[in-house]
Amino acid sequence: MSDPKNNQNSAPTSKNIEDRKTNDNLKDESRRNLIKNVAYATAGVGAVCAFLPFIDSMNPSKDVQALASVEVDISNIKVGEEKKVMWRGKPIFIKRRTSLEIDDAKKVELSELKDPQNDSDRVKAGKEEWLVTIGICTHLGCVPIGGQGEYKGWFCPCHGSQYDTSGRIRKGPAPKNLEIPPYEFLNDKTIKIG
């Protein structure tokens, strides 16, 4: 006698029919999930591709990037002189300090300063004779006059703030030192600001 379990030609039972339906349903559900996942992935890639040009349009244009920095020839600035240039609509003071001005700036005690900062923190190492500042008073935004005031740095004619030869506030209503812009020496004759 043959075993009914191994007999493939036996008549389908209701249990076999249910098992086949369950298997077919699982296969259909698996296919549907695959199709949904492919559709979601395609939509996601499409959305990213559609938004990339929009996001890229938020980047500054080449001409704006060119104005973001300025190169300044400093070869013609004599010791003790100052050059003014514009960067992003702001005046920049480039001062070639004398050795006396540097020594005086280094001797100042931090406790004497309203906004304590060492002279060495305001200049580039090895280029201590060069001080580069944004020429806007930190009180109300006036442009200070160079070589004026008690400290022979800068004097703000609007409200009397006085800065030393390191651009640090020494007297008057200004709360902060003259700001130092981002800059670097490209060589001994050129500074890049920004």
PDB file of C-alpha atoms in Angstrom, residues 11-14 18 30 53 55 81 100 130 138 156:
ATOM      1  CA  ALA A  11      -7.210  14.517  -4.668  1.00  0.00           C
ATOM      2  CA  PRO A  12      -6.726  18.027  -3.252  1.00  0.00           C
ATOM      3  CA  THR A  13      -8.033  18.496   0.206  1.00  0.00           C
ATOM      4  CA  SER A  14      -9.376  21.708   1.673  1.00  0.00           C
ATOM      5  CA  GLU A  18      -5.855  26.783   1.776  1.00  0.00           C
ATOM      6  CA  SER A  30       5.854  40.152  -1.578  1.00  0.00           C
ATOM      7  CA  PRO A  53      19.390  72.639  -9.143  1.00  0.00           C
ATOM      8  CA  ILE A  55      19.707  74.004  -3.851  1.00  0.00           C
ATOM      9  CA  GLU A  81      51.954 104.231   7.464  1.00  0.00           C
ATOM     10  CA  LEU A 100      58.102 101.218  19.027  1.00  0.00           C
ATOM     11  CA  TRP A 130      51.291  94.295  10.087  1.00  0.00           C
ATOM     12  CA  THR A 138      32.485  98.976  17.664  1.00  0.00           C
ATOM     13  CA  CYS A 156      36.478 107.795  16.690  1.00  0.00           C
TER      14      CYS A 156
END
